[in-house]
XYZ file of C-alpha atoms in Angstrom:
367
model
C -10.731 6.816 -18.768
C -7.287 5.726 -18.481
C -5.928 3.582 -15.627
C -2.663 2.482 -14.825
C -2.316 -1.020 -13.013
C 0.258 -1.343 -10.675
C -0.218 -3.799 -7.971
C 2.236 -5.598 -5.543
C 2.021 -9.142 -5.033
C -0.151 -11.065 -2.872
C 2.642 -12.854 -0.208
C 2.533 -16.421 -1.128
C -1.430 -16.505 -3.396
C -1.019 -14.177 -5.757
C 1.623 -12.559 -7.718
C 1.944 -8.971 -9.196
C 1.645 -10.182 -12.757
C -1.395 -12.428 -11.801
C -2.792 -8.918 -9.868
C -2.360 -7.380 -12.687
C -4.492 -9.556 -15.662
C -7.319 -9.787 -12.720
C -7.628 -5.914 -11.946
C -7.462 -5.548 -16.302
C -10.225 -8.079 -16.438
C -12.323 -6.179 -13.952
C -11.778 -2.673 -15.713
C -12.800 -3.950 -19.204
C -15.814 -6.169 -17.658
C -17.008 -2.624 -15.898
C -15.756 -0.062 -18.557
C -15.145 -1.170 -21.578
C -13.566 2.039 -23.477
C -11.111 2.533 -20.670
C -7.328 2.431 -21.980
C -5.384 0.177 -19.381
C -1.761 0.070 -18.893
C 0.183 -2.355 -16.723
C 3.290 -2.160 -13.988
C 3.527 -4.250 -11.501
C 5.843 -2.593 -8.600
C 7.929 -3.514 -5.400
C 9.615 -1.848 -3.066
C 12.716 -4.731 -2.410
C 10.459 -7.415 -0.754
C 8.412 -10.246 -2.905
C 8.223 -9.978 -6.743
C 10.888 -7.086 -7.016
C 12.115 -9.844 -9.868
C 9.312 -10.054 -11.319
C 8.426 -6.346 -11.847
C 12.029 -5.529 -12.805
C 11.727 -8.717 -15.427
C 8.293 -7.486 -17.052
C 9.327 -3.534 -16.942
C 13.089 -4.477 -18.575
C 13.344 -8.051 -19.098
C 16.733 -9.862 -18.138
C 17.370 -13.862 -17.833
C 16.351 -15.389 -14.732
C 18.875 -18.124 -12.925
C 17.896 -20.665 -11.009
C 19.483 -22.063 -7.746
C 18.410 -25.206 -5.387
C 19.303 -23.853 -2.055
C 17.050 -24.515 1.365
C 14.129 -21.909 2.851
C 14.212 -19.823 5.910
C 14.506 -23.010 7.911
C 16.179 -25.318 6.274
C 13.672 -26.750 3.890
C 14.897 -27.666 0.451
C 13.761 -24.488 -2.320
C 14.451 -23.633 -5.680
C 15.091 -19.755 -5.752
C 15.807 -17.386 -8.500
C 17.846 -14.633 -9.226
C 18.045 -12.084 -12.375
C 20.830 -10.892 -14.322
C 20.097 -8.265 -16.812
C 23.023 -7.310 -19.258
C 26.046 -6.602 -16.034
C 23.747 -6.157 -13.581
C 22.788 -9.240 -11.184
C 19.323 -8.999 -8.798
C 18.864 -10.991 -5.906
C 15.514 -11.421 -3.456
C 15.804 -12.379 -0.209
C 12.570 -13.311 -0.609
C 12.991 -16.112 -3.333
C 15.025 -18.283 -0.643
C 14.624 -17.149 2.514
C 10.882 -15.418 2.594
C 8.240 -15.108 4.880
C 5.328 -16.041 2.482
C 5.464 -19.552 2.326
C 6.508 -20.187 6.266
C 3.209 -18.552 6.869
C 1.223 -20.344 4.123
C 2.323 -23.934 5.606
C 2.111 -23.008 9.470
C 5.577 -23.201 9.731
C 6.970 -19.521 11.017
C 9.950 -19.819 13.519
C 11.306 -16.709 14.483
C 14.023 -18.131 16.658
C 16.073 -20.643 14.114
C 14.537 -18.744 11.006
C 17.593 -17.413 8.873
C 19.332 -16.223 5.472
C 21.452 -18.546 4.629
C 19.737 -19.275 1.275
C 19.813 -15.934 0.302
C 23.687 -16.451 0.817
C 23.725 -18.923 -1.742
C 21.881 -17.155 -4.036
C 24.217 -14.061 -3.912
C 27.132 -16.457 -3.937
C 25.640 -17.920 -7.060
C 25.148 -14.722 -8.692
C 28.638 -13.684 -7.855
C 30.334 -16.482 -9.653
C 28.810 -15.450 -12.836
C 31.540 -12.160 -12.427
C 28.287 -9.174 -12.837
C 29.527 -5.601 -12.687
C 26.901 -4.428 -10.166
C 25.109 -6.427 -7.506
C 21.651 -5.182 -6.176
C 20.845 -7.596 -2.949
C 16.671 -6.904 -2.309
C 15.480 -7.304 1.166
C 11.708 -7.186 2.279
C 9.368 -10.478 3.008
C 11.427 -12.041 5.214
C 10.927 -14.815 7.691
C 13.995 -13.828 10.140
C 15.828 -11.828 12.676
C 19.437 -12.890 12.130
C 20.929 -9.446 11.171
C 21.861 -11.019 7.691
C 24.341 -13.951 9.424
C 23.040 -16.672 7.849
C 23.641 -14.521 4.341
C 27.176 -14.010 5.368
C 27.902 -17.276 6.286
C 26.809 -19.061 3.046
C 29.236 -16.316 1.810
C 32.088 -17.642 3.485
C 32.049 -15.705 6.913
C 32.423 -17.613 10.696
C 30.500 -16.517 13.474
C 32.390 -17.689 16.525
C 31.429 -18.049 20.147
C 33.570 -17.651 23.454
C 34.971 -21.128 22.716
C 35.970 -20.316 19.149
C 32.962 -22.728 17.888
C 30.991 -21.587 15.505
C 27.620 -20.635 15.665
C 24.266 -22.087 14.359
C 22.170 -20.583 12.051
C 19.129 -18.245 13.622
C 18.398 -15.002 15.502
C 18.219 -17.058 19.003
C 22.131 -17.679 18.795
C 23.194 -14.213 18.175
C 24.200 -13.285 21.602
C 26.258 -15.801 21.383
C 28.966 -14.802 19.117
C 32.011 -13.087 20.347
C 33.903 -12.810 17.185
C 33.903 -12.800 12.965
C 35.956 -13.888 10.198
C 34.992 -11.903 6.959
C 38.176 -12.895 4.810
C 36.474 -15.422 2.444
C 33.868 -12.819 2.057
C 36.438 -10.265 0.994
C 38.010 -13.072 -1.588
C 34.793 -13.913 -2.794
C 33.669 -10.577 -3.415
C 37.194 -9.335 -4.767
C 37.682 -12.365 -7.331
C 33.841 -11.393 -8.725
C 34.962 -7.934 -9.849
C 32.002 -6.473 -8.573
C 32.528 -2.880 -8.378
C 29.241 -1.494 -7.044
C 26.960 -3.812 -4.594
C 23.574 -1.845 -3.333
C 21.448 -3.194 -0.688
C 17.475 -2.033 -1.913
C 15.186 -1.909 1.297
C 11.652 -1.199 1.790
C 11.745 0.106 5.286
C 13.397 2.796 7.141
C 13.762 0.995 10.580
C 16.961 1.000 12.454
C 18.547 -2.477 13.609
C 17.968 -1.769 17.186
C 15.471 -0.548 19.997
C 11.810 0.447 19.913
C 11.239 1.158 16.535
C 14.337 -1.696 15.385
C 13.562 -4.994 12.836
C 12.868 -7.035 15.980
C 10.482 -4.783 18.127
C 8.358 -4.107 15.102
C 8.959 -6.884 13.174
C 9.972 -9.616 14.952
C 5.628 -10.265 15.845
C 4.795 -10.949 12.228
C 7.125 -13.700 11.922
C 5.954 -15.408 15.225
C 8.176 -13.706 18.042
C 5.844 -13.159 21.336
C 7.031 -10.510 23.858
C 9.965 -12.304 25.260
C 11.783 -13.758 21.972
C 11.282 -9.952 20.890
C 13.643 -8.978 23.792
C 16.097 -12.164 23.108
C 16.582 -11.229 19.170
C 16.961 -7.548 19.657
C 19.946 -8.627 22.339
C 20.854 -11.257 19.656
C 21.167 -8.242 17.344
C 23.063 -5.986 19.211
C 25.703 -8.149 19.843
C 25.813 -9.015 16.250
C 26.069 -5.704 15.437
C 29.018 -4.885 18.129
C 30.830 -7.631 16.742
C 30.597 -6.661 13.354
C 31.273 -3.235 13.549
C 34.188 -3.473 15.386
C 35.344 -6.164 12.736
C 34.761 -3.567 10.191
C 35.788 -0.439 11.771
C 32.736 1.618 11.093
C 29.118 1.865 12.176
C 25.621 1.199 10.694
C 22.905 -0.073 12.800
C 21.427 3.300 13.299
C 21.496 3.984 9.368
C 17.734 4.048 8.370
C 17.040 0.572 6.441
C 19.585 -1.178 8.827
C 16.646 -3.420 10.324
C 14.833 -4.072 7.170
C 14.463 -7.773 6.383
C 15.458 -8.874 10.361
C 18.444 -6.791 9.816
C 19.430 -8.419 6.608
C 20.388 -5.273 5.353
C 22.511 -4.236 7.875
C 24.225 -7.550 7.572
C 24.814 -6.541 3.554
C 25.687 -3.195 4.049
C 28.510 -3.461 6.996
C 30.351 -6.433 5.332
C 29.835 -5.983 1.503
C 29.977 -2.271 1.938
C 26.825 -1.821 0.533
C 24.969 1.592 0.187
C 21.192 0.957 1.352
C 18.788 2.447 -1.407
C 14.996 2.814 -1.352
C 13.863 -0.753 -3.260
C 10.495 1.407 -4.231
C 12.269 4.775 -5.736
C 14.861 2.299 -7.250
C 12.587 0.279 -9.103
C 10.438 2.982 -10.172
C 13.154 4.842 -11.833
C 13.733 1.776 -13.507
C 10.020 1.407 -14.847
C 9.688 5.298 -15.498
C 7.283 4.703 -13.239
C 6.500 8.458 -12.294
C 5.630 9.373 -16.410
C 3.297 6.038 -16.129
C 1.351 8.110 -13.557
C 1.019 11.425 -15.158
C -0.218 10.116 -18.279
C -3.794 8.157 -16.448
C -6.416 9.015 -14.672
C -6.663 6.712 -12.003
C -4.054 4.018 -10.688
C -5.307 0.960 -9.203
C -3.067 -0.695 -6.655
C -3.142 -3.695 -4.666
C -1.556 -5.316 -1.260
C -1.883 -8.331 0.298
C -2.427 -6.686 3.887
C -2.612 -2.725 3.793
C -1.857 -1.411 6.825
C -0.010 1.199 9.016
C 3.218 -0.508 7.719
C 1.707 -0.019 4.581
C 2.484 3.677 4.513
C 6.364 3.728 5.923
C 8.887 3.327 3.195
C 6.986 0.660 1.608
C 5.340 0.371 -1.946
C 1.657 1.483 -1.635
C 2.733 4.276 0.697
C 5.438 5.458 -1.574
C 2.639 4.751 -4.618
C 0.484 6.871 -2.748
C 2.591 9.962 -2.401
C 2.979 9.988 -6.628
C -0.004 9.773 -7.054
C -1.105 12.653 -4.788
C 1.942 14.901 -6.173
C 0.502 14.206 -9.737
C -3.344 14.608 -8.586
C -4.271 11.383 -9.635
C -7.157 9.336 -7.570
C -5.456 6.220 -5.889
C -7.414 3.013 -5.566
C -6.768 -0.182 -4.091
C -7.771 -4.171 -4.103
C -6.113 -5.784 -0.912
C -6.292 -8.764 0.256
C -7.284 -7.181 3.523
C -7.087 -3.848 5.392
C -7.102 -2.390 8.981
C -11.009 -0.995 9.379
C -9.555 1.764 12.219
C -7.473 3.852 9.510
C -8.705 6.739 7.549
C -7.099 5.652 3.793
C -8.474 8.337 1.974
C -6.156 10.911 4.305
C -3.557 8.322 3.224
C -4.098 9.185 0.183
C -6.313 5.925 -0.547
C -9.476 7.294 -2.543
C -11.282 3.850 -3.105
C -10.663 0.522 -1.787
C -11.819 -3.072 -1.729
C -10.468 -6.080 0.066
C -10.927 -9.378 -1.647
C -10.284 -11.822 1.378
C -13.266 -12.321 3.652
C -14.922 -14.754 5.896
C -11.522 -16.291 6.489
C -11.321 -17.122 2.473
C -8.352 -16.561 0.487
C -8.083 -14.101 -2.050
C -8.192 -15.155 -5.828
C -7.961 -14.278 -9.274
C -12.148 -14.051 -9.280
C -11.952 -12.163 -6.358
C -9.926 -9.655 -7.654
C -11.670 -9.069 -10.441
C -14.902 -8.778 -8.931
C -13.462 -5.805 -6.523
C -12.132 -3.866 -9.273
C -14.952 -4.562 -11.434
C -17.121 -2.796 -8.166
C -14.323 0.600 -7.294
C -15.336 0.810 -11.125
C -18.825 1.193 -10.434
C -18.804 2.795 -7.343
């Protein structure tokens, strides 16, 4: 039997490469005669670096910037022949906020990202892809922008701090050092990769849905979303064109949105980006069975993101879909997902590991 390997990282435990060697391990322990290839895939949020770096390689840079709120973090970012690739979440992620207890959805922000971008800017690249997914914020990318050189003004002409809980308070922009920064790197194409096809605002916008997994109750929902919208008025009015209704505008706590109205960058699916890249879609055809893994599948799961996107190859090619998470919603049919097997590897309030891992793929095997 052949099986194709393609996992997405763990958030914070686990990454796609270490996913990866476990699942392999598992296969060979249960079926030793099976052929195994290996691509570990993304969609835009963590280890989009990784997976572009093992499927075509590149040289990774290294920048000491600060986290999502303010802690000191070295990030990474990858530049592969005139192409530079930049994750959000390398500086500015959710995953480790939530491993140390320390999610704040109200003064969370981007500014590291920022200074990875700027970083990556100065080395002159051709083409600029900025990945957002995994993050810990809701500041409509202003904390980006404002490493980059932009001011966020209030009534007063002050400028204003860093986090989603301040938005509302900005009455006005500066983007020319962004401009000069942007026109002295020669960039000619920048591309914002998202793995979500949320709008900035409303109901279905990156704080409403969102905003909850990175620690907003009810009422700090209500205050970012206004914190947005005024963001958004103020930029677009800056700019002279709208996006906050674009689908992917509220992807990474409107991150993207932030990227695409001041860089002018065109929002592209992170998942159907990187799989080009990979040839992921021949990978498919050519196994049996693909063997996928999450840290938490769930509704989300299926909307623009990796596994969902996964899932839809793998039923166009008629290829069984199986899955190791870390943990799952119990209420969801997965097989009429297009889930055929699955596993978690988290339970009794233990974290996932390498063992773990194994040991569920070594059982979908034998199942």
């Amino acid at each position: 039997m052949r099986f194709l390997v393609s996992p997405c990282a763990y958030k914070g435990t686990l990454s796609a490469l270490q996913l990866c060697e476990a699942i392999a391990r598992g296969i060979r322990e249960a079926l030793p005669a099976s052929e195994i290839s290996m691509a570990p895939i993304a969609d835009g949020g963590d280890g989009t670096l990784d997976a572009l770096h093992a499927a075509i390689g590149g040289e990774f840079h290294y920048v000491e910037t600060v986290d999502a709120i303010g802690r000191p973090v070295r990030a990474k970012w990858l530049h592969i022949d005139q192409t530079a690739v930049v994750e959000l979440a390398c500086a500015s992620g959710l995953a480790t906020l939530l491993r140390d207890n320390k999610l704040n959805a109200l003064q969370a922000h981007t500014y590291g990202l920022g200074q990875v971008t700027r970083d990556a800017l100065l080395t002159r690249p051709q083409y600029l892809f900025v990945c957002v997914g995994g993050s810990a914020s809701t500041d409509g990318g202003a904390g980006m922008l404002t490493a980059l050189g932009a001011e966020f003004l209030n009534e007063r002409g002050q400028p204003v701090e860093l986090g989603g809980e301040h938005l509302s308070s900005v009455r006005s922009c500066n983007l020319k050092e962004v401009k000069r920064l942007i026109d002295a790197s020669g960039v000619s194409s920048i591309k914002v990769a998202v793995d979500v096809d949320n709008p900035l605002l409303g109901d279905y916008g990156a704080a409403a849905v969102y905003g909850p997994q990175k620690g907003a109750g009810l009422e700090h929902v209500k205050l970012l979303n206004d914190g947005l919208t005024q963001l958004a008025q103020v930029l677009e009015a800056e700019v002279g064109r709208e996006c906050k209704d674009s689908p992917g505008a509220g992807a990474a706590g409107g991150t993207a949105f932030g990227v695409s109205i001041a860089l002018g960058a065109e929002m592209i699916s992170g998942f159907s980006w990187l799989s080009s890249v990979m040839n992921l879609e021949e990978k498919i055809r050519h196994c049996d069975v693909v063997i996928t893994a999450e840290g938490c599948l769930d509704d989300q799961s299926m909307s623009g993101k990796a596994l969902g996107e996964l899932a839809k190859l793998c039923k166009l090619y008629g290829k069984q879909l199986w899955a190791v998470p870390a943990m799952a919603e119990s209420d969801i049919d997965w097989k009429s997902q297009g889930v055929d097997k699955i596993l978690t590897t988290s339970s009794h309030g233990k974290l996932a590991d390498e063992m773990s891992v194994q040991a569920a793929a070594y059982d979908l095997c034998k199942l």
